[in-house]
mmCIF file of C-alpha atoms in Angstrom:
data_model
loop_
_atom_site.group_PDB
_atom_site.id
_atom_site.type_symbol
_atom_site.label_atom_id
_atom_site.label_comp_id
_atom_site.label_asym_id
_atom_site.label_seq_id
_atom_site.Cartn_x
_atom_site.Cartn_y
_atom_site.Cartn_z
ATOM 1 C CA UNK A 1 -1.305 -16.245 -17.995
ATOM 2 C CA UNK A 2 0.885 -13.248 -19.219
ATOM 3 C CA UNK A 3 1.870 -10.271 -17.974
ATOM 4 C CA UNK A 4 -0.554 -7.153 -18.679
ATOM 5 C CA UNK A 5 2.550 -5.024 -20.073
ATOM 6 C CA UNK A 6 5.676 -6.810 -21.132
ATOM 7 C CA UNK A 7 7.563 -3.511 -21.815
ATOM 8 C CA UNK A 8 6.575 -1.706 -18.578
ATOM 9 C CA UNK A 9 7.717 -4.758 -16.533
ATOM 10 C CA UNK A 10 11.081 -4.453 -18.165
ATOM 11 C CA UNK A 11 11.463 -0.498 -17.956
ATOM 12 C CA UNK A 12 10.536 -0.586 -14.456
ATOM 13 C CA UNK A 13 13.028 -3.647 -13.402
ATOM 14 C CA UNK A 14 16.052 -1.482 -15.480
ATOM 15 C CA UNK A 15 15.410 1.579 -13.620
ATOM 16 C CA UNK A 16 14.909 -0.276 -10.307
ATOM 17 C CA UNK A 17 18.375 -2.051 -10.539
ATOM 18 C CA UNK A 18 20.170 0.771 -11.535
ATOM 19 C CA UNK A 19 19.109 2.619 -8.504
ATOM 20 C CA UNK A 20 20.485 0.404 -6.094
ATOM 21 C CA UNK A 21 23.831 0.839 -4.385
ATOM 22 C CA UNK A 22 25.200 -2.487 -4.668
ATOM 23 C CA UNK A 23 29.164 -1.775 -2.783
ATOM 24 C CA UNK A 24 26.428 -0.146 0.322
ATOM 25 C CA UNK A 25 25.038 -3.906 0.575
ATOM 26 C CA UNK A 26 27.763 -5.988 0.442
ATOM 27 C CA UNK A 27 28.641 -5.753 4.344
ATOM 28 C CA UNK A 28 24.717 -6.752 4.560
ATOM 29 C CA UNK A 29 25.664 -10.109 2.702
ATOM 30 C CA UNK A 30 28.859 -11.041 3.820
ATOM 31 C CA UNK A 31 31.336 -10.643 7.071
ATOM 32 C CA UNK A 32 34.769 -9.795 6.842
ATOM 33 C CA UNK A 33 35.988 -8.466 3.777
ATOM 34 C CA UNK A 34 33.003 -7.934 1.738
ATOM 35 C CA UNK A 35 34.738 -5.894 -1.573
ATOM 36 C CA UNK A 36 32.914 -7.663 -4.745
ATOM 37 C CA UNK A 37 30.592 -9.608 -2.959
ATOM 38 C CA UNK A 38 28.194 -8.219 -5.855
ATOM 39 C CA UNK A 39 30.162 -9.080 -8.983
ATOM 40 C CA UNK A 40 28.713 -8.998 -12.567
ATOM 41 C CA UNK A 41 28.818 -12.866 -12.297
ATOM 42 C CA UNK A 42 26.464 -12.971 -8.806
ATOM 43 C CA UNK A 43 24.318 -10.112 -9.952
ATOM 44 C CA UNK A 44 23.781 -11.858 -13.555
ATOM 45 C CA UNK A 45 22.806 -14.775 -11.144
ATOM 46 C CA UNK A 46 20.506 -12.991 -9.206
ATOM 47 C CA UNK A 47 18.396 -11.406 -12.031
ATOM 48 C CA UNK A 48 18.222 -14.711 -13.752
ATOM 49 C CA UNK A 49 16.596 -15.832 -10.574
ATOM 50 C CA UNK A 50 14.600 -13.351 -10.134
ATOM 51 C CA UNK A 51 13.142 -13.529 -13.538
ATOM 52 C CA UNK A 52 12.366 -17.317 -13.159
ATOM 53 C CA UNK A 53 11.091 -16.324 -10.155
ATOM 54 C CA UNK A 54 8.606 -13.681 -12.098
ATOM 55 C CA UNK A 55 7.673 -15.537 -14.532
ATOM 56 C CA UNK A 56 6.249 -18.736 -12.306
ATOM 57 C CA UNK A 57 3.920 -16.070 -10.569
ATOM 58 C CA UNK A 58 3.002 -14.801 -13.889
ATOM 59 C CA UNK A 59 1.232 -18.200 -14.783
ATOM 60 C CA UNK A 60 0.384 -18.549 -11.153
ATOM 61 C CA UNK A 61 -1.185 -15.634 -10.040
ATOM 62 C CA UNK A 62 -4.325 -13.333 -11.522
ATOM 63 C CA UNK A 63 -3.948 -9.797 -12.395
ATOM 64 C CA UNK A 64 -5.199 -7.485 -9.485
ATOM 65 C CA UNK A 65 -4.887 -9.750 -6.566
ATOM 66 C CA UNK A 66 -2.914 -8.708 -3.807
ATOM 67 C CA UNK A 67 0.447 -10.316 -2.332
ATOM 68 C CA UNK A 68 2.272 -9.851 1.233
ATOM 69 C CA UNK A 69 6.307 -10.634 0.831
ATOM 70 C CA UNK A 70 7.612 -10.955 4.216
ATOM 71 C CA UNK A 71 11.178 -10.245 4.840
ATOM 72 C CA UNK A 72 11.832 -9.605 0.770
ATOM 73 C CA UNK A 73 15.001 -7.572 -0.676
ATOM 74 C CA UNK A 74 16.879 -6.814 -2.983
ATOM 75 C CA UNK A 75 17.044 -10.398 -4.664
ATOM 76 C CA UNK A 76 13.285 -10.546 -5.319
ATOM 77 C CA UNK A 77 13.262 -7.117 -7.299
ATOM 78 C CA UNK A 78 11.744 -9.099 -10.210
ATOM 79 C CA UNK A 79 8.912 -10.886 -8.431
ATOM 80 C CA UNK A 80 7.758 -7.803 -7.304
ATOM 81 C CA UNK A 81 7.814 -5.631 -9.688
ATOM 82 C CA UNK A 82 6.005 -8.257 -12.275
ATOM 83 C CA UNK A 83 3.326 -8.135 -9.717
ATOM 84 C CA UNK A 84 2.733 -4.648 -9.329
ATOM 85 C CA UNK A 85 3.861 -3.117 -12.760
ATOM 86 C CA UNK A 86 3.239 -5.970 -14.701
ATOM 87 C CA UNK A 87 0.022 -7.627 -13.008
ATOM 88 C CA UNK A 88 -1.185 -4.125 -11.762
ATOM 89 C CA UNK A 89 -1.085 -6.183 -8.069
ATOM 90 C CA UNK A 90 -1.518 -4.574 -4.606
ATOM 91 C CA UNK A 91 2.008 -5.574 -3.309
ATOM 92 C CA UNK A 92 3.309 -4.874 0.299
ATOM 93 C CA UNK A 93 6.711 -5.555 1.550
ATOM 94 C CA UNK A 94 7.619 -5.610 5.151
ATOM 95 C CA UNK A 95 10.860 -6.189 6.147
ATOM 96 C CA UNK A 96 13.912 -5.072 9.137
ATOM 97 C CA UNK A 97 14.781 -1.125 9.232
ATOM 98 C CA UNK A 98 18.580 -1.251 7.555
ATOM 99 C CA UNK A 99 20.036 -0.366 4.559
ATOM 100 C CA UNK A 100 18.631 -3.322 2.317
ATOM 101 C CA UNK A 101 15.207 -2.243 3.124
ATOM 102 C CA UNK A 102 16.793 1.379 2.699
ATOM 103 C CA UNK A 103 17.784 0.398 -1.368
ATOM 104 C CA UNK A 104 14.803 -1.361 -1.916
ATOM 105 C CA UNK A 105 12.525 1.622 -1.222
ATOM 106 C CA UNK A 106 15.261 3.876 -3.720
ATOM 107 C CA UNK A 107 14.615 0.528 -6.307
ATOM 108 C CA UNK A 108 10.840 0.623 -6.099
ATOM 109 C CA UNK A 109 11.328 4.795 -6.224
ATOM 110 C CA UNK A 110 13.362 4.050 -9.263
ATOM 111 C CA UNK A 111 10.797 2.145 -11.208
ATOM 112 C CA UNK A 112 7.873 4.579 -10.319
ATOM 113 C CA UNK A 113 9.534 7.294 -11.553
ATOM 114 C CA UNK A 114 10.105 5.573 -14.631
ATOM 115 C CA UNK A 115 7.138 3.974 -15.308
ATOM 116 C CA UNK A 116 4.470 6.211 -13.587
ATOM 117 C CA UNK A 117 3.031 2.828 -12.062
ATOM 118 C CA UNK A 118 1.858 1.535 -8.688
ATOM 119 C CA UNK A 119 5.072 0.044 -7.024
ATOM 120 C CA UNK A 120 5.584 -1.966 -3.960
ATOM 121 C CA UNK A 121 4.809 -0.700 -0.386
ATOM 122 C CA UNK A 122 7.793 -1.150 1.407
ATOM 123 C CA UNK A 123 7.644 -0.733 5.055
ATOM 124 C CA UNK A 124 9.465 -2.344 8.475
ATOM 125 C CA UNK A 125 6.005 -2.050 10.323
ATOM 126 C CA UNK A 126 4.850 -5.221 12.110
ATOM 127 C CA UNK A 127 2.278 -7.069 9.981
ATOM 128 C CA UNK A 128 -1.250 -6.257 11.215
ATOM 129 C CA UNK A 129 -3.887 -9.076 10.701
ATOM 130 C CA UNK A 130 -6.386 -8.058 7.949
ATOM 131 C CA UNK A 131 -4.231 -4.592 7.205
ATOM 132 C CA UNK A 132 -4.206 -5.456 3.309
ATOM 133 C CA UNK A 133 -7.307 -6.954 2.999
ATOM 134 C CA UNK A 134 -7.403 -10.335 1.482
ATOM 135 C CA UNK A 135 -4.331 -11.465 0.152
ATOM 136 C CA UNK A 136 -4.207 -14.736 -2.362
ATOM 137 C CA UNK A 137 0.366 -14.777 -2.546
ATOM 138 C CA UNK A 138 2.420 -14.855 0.532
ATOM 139 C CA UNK A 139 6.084 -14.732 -0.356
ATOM 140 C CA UNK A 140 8.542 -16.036 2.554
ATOM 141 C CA UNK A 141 11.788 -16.908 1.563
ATOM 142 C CA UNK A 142 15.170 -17.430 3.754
ATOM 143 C CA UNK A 143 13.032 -15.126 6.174
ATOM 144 C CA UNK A 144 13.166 -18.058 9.423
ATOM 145 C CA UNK A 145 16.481 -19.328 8.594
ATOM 146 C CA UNK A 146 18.346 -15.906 8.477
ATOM 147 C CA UNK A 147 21.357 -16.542 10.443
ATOM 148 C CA UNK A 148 20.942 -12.952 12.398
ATOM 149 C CA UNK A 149 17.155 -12.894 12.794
ATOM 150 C CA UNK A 150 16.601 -16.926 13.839
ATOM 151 C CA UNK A 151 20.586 -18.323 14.755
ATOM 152 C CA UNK A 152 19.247 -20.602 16.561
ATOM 153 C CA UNK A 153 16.433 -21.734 13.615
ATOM 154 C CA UNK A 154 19.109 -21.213 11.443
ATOM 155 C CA UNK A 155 21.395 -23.870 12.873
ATOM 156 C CA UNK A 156 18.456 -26.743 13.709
ATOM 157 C CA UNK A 157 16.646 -25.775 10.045
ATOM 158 C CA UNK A 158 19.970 -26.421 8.047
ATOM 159 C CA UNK A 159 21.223 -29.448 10.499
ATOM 160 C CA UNK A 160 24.215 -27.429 11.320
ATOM 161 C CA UNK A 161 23.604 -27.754 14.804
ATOM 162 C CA UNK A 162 27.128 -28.479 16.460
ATOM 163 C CA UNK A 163 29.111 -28.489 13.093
ATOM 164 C CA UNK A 164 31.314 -26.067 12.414
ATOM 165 C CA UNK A 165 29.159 -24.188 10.026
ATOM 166 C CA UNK A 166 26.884 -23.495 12.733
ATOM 167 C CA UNK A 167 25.887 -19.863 13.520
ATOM 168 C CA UNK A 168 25.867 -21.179 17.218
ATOM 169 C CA UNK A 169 23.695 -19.035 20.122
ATOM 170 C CA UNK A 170 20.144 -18.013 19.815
ATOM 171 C CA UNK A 171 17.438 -19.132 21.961
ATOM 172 C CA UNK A 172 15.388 -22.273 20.211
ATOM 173 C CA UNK A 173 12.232 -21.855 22.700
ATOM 174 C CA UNK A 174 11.843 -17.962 21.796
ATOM 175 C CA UNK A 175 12.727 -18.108 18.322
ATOM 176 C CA UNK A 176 10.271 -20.366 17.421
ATOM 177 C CA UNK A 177 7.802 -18.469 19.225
ATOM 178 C CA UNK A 178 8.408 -15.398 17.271
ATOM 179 C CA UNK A 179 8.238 -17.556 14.284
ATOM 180 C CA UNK A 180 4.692 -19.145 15.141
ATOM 181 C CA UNK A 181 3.767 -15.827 15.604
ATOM 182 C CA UNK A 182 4.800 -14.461 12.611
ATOM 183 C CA UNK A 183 3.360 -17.058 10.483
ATOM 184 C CA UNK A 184 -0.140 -17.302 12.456
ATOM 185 C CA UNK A 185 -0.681 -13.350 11.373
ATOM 186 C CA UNK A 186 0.930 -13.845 8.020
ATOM 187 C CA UNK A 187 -1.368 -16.721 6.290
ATOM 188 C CA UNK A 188 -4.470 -15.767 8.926
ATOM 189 C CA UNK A 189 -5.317 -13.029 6.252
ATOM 190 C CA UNK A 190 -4.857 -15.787 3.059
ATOM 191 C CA UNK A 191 -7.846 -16.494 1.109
ATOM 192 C CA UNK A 192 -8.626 -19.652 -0.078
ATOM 193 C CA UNK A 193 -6.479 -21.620 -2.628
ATOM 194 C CA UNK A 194 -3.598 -18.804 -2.373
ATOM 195 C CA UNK A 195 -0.472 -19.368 -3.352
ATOM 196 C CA UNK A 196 2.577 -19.518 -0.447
ATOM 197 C CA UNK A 197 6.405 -19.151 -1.729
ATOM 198 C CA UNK A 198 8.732 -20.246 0.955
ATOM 199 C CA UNK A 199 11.847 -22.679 1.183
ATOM 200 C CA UNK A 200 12.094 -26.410 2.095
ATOM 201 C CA UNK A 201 13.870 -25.675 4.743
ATOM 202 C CA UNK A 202 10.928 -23.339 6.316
ATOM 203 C CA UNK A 203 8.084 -25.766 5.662
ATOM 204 C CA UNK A 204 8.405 -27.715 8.833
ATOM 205 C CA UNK A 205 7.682 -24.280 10.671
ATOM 206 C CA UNK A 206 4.480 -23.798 9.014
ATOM 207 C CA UNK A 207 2.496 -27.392 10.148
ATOM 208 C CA UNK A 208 1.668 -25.681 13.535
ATOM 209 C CA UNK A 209 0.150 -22.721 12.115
ATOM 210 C CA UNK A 210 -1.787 -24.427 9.476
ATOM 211 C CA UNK A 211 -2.935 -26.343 11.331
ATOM 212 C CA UNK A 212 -4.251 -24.367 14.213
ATOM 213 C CA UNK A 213 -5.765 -22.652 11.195
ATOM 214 C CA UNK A 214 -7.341 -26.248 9.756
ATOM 215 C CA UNK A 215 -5.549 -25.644 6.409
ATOM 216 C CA UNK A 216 -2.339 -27.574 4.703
ATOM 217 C CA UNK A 217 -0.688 -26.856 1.650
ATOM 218 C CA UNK A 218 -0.265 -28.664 -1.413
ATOM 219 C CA UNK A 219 3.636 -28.642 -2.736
ATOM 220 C CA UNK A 220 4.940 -29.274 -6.382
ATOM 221 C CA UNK A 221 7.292 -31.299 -7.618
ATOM 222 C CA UNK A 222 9.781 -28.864 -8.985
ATOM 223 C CA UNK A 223 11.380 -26.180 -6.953
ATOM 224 C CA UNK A 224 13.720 -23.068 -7.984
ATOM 225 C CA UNK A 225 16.621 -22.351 -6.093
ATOM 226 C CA UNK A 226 16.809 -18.195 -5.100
ATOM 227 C CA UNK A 227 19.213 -16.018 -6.739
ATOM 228 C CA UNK A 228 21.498 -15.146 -3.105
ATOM 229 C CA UNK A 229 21.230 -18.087 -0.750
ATOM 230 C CA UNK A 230 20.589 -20.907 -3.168
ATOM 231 C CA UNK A 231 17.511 -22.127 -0.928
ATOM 232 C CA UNK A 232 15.084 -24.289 -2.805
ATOM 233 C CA UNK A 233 12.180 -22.583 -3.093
ATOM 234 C CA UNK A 234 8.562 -23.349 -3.992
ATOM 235 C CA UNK A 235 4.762 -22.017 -5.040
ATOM 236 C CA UNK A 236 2.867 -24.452 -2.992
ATOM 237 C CA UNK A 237 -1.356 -24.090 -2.927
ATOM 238 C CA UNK A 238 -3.421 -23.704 0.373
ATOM 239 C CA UNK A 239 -6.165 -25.971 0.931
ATOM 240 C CA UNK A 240 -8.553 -26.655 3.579
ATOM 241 C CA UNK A 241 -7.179 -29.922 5.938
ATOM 242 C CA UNK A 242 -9.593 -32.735 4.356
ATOM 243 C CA UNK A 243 -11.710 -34.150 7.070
ATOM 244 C CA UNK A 244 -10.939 -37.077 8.747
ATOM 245 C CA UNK A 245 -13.457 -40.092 8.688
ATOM 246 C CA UNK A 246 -14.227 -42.518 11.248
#
């Protein structure tokens, strides 16, 4: 499947990533001394990404679904912009109140101005069950193993509990009650056979939810690893859990 305009797509990426303060991020990304965190080299790295990224969901995904991203930034600037400028997708983005959320509404601001398209809804609103209507892409990536949201997920997800790359603190119990929460609401409003992006290392945490929701989901082969954290990331399918015979 291709994109429904190419050139549009392209215009509306350009004007997005030009709008975004890059140096204002960099203390977002990195303690200490965070001075050319963003390089040429790492942002080169990041669109190429981001384009891979794009152009799996352009063969994945029809025009004029709709797609939840959950926790998305700066990183997945392509994936979301082929889906709403270049799919002419309903896209919403909900993410933390802070400055990357801050440059990604100025990105998607950016591109509409350049484009006159439908961008992105970006907003740091709790997710509402059914709010969007029926969505057929959840993207969740590096979301449950963010070392500030989850430290404690973080450290057990990675198996960096007691090492000395460990985040260390957090509370295990809670933080995977916030989690199960987060994913119950976030695939209760799937449809059937959507497509879910998330990370290896998240998959574990959605079994319980799936489950209590009699669905699984069916992973590829391949994965991509995103542009900033170098996660492995894949489009998996949702299916109904087969029945079990007797």
């Amino acid at each position: 499947m291709t994109t429904l305009d190419p050139q549009r797509f392209a215009e509306a990426l350009g004007a997005a990533e030009a709008a975004i303060d890059w140096t204002a991020l960099e203390p977002v990304y990195c303690d200490g001394d965070a001075q050319g965190f963003f390089s040429e080299e790492r942002l080169d790295a990041v669109r190429d990404a981001g384009l891979r990224f794009a152009s799996d969901l352009a063969e994945l995904l029809a025009p004029r679904g709709r797609s939840l991203y959950v926790g998305a930034g700066v990183a997945e600037l392509a994936p979301l912009l082929l889906e709403a400028v270049g799919l002419g997708r309903k896209v919403t983005v909900h993410g933390l109140a802070g400055a990357e959320l801050e440059q990604l509404e100025k990105a998607m601001q950016a591109a509409r101005e350049a484009t006159g398209s439908k961008v992105p809804r970006i907003t740091d609103a709790p997710i509402r069950p059914g709010e969007t209507g029926p969505v057929d892409h959840l993207w969740i990536v590096s979301v449950l193993t963010d070392p500030v949201a989850f430290p404690a997920l973080h450290d057990r997800l990675y198996g960096r509990q007691g090492g000395p790359e460990a985040v260390g603190g957090g509370h295990p119990a809670a933080e995977r009650r916030r989690a199960d929460k987060l994913l119950s609401t976030a695939l209760g409003g799937l449809v059937s056979d959507a497509v879910v992006t998330t990370t290896d290392e998240e998959l574990p945490l959605f079994e319980e939810p799936l489950a209590a929701l009699g669905q699984t989901l069916v992973s590829p082969q391949v994965a991509r690893l995103s542009g900033l954290v170098g996660d492995p990331v894949r489009h998996h399918r949702l299916r109904k859990t087969p029945a079990s015979g007797r």
